[in-house]
CSV table of C-alpha atoms and ligand atoms in Angstrom, one decimal:
chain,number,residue,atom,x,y,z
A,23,UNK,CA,-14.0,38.8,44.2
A,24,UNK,CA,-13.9,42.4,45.4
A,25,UNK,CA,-12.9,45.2,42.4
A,26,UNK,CA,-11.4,48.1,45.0
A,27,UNK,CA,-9.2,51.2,43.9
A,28,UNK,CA,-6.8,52.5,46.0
A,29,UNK,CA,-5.6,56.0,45.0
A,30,UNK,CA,-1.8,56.6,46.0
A,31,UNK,CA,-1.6,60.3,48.1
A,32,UNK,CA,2.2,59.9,46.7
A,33,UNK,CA,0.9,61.7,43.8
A,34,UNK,CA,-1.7,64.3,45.6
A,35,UNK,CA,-0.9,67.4,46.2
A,36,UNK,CA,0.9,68.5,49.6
A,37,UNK,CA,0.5,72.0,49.2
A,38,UNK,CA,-3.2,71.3,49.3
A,39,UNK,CA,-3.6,67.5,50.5
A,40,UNK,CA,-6.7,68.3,52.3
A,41,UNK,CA,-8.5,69.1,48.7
A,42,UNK,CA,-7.2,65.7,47.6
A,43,UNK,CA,-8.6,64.0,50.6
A,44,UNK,CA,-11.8,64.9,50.2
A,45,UNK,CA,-11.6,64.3,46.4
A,46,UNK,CA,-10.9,60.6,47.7
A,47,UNK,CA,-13.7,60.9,50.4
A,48,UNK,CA,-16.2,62.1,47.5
A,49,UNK,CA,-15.5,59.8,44.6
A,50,UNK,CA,-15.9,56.1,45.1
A,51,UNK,CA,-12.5,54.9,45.4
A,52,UNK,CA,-12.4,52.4,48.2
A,53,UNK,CA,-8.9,53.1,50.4
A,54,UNK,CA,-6.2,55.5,50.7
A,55,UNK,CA,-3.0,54.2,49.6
A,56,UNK,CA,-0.4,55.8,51.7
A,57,UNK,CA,3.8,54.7,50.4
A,58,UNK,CA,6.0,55.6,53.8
A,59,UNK,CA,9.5,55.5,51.9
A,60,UNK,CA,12.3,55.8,54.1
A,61,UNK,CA,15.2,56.6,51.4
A,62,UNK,CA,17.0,53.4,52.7
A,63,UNK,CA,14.9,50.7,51.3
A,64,UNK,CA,13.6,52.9,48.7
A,65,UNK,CA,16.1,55.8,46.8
A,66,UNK,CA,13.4,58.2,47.9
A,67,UNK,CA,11.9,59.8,50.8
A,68,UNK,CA,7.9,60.4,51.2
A,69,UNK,CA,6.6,61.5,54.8
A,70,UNK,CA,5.8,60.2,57.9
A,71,UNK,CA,4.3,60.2,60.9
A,72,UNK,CA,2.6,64.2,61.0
A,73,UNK,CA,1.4,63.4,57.4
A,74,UNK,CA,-0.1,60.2,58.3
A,75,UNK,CA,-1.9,61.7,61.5
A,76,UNK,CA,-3.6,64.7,59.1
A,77,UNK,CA,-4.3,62.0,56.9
A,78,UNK,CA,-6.0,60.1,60.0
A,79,UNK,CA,-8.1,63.3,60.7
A,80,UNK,CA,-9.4,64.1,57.4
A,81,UNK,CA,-9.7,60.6,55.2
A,82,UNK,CA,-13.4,58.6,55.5
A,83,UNK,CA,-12.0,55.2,53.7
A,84,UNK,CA,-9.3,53.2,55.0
A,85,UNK,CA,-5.6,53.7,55.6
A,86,UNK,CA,-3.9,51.3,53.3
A,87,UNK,CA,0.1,52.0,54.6
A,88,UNK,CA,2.7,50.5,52.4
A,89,UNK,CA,5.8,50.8,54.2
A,90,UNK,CA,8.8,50.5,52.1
A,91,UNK,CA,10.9,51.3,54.7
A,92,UNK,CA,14.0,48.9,56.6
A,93,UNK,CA,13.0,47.0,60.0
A,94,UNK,CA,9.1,47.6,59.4
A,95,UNK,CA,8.9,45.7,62.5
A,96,UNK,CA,10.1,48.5,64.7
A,97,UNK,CA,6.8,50.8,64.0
A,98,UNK,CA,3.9,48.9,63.8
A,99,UNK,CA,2.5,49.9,67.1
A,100,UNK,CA,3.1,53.6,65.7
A,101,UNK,CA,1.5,52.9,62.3
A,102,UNK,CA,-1.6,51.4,64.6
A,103,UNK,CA,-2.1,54.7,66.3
A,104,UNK,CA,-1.9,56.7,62.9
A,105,UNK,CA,-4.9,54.9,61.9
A,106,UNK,CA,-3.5,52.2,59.3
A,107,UNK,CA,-5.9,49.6,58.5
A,108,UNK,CA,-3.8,47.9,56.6
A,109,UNK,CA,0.0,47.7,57.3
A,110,UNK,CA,2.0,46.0,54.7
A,111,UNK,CA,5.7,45.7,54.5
A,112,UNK,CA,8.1,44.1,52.0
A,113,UNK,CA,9.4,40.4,52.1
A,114,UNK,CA,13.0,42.1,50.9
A,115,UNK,CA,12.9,44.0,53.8
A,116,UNK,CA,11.6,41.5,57.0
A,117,UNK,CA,14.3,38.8,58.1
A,118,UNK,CA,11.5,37.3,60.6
A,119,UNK,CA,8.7,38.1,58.2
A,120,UNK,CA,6.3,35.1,59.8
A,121,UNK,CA,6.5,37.4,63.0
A,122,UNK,CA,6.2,40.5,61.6
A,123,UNK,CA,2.6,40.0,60.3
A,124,UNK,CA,1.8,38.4,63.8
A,125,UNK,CA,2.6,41.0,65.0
A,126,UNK,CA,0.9,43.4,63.1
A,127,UNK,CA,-2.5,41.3,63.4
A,128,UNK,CA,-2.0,41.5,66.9
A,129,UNK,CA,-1.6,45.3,66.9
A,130,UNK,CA,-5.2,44.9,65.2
A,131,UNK,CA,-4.6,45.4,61.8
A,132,UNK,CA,-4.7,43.7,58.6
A,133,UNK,CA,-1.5,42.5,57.8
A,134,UNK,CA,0.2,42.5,54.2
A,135,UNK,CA,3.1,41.8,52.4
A,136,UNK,CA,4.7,43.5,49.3
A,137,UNK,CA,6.8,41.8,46.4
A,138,UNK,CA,9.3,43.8,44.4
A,139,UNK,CA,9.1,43.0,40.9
A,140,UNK,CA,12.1,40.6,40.4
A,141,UNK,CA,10.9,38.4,43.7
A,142,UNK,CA,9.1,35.6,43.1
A,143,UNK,CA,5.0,35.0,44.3
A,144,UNK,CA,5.9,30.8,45.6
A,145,UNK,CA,8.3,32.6,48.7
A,146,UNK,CA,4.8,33.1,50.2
A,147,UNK,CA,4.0,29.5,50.4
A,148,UNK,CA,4.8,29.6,53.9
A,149,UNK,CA,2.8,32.3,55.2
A,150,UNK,CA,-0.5,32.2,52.9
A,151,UNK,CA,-2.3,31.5,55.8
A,152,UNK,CA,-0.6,34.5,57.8
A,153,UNK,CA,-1.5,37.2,55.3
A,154,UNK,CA,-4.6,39.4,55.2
A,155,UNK,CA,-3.1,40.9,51.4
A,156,UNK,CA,-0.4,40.2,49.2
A,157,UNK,CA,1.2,43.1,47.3
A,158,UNK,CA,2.5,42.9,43.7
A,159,UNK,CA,4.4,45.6,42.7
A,160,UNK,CA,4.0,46.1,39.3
A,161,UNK,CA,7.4,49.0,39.2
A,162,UNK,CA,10.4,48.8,41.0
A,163,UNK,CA,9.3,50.8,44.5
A,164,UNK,CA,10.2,54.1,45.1
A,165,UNK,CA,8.3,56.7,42.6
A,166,UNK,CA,5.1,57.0,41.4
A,167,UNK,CA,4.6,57.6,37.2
A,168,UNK,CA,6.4,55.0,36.1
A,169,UNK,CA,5.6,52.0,33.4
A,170,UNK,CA,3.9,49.3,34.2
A,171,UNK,CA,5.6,46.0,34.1
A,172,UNK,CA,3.8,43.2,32.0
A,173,UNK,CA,4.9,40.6,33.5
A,174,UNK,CA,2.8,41.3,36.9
A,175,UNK,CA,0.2,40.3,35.1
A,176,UNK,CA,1.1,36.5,35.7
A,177,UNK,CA,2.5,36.7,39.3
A,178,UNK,CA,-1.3,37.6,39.9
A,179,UNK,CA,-2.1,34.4,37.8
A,180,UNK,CA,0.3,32.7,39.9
A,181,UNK,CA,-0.7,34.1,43.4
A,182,UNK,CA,-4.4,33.7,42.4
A,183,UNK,CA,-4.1,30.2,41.8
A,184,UNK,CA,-2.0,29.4,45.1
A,185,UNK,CA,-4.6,31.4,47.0
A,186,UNK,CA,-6.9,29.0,45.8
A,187,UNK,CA,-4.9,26.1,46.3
A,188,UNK,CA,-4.6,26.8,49.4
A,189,UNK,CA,-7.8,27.7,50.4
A,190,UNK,CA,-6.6,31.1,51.5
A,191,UNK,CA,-9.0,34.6,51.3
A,192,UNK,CA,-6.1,37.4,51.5
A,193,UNK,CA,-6.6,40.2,49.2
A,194,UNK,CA,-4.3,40.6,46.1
A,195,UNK,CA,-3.4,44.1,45.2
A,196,UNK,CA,-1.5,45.6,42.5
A,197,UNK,CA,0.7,49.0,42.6
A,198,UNK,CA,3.0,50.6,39.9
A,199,UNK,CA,1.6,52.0,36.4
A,200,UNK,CA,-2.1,51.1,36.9
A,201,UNK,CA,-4.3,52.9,34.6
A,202,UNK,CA,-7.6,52.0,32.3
A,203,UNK,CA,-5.4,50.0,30.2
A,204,UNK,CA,-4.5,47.2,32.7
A,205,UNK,CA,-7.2,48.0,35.1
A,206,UNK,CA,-9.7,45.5,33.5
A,207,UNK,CA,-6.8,42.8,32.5
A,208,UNK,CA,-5.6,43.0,36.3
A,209,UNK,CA,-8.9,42.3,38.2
A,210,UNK,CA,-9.3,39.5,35.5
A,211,UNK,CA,-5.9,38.2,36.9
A,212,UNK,CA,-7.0,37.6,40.0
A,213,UNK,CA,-6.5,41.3,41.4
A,214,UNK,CA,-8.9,42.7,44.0
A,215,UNK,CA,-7.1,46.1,44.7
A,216,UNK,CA,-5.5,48.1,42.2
A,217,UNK,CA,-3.3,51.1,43.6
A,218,UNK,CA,-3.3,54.0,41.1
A,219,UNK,CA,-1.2,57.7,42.2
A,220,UNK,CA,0.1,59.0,38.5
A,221,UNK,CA,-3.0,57.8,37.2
A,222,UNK,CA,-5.7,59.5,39.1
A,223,UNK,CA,-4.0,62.6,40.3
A,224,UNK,CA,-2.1,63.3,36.9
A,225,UNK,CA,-6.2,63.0,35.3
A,226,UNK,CA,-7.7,66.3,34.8
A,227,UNK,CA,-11.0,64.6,36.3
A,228,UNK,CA,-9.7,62.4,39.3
A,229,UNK,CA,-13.0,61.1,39.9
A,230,UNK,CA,-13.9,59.6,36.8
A,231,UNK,CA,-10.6,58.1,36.2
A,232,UNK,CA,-11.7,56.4,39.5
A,233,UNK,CA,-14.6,55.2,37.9
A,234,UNK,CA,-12.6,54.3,34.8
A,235,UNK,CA,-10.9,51.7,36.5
A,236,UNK,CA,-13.0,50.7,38.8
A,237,UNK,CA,-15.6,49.4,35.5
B,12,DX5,C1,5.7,53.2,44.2
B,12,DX5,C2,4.5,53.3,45.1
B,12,DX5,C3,3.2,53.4,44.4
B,12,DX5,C4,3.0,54.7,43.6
B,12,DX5,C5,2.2,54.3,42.5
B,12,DX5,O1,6.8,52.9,45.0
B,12,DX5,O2,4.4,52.2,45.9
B,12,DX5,O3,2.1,53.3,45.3
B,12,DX5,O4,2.4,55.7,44.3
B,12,DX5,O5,2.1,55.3,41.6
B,12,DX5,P1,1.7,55.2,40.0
B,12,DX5,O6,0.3,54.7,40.0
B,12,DX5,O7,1.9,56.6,39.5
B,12,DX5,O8,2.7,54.2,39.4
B,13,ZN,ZN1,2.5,51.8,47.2
């Protein structure tokens, strides 16, 4: 059972990301968490491609690329060459979401799938076996800073339990309204990444906010 923090570059800051990049680099969060929003599937609009290719140059940890974005399927290649070690896109969004992650593990990438809060974790049953990491989000996608959702907690009860069922090693990771109040209570859950933006970057030491829910 792996404890890793992902810290969410929605909340850095892009008049300076480079500072924030190196922050991560420095501290011992474990992946950058990177939310491509395409104002379609999302009512918002985050960056793309040049963001993700400076991001490529300067981060030392791996690119964790949420993608909450329509027809995922259409970029993966594209993600690939921007350096994403993990490429996860939304059940709500894939129609053919059994060939999606194919084709993302073909690519040569760990492949992972997102959950908006009101979906439930059994309409992975099918594909346990196909996943590399399943994503709860624990806020309705589309901003960083908002409140957690309490419920979350059991879908990673629930997903924890059917990974085990099943005899499955994906990852489970968290992402909305993470912070040293849930942190603990999450990993307990069954939670092996927690993605925190608001948390770390709105913390007037980043670094030990890190640490603070990484204990
Ligand atoms: C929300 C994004 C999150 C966001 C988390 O749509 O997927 O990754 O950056 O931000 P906080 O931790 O502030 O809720
Ligand atoms: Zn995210």
């Amino acid at each position: 059972m792996s404890r890793l923090i992902a810290p969410s570059v929605l909340s850095a800051d892009f008049g300076n990301l480079q500072k924030d990049i190196e922050m991560i680099n420095g501290s011992n969060a474990d992946w950058f968490h990177v939310d491509v929003m395409d104002g379609v599937f999302v009512p918002n609009i985050s960056f793309g491609f040049p963001v993700l290719k400076s991001l490529q140059k300067h981060a030392q940890k791996p690119l964790d690329v949420h993608l909450m974005i329509v027809q995922p399927e259409r970029y993966i290649q594209e993600f690939k060459d921007c350096g994403a070690h993990v490429l996860t896109v939304h059940y709500e969004a894939c129609t053919h979401l059994h060939r999606t992650l194919q084709a993302i593990r073909i690519a040569g990438m760990k492949a992972g799938v997102a959950l908006n809060p009101h979906t439930p974790v059994h309409v992975l049953e099918d594909v346990l076996n196909d996943l590399d990491l399943a994503l709860v989000m624990s806020v309705n996608p589309g901003f960083g800073g908002q409140k957690f959702i309490e419920r979350s907690i059991q879908k990673v009860q629930a997903l924890a339990q059917m990974r085990k069922d099943a005899g499955s090693t994906f990852l489970i990771e968290v992402d909305g309204g993470v912070s040293d109040a849930n942190a603990n209570q999450l990993f307990e859950a069954g939670a092996d990444v927690l993605v925190a933006g608001n948390y770390v970057f709105g913390h007037a030491n980043p670094m030990a906010a890190i640490d603070a829910i990484k204990k």
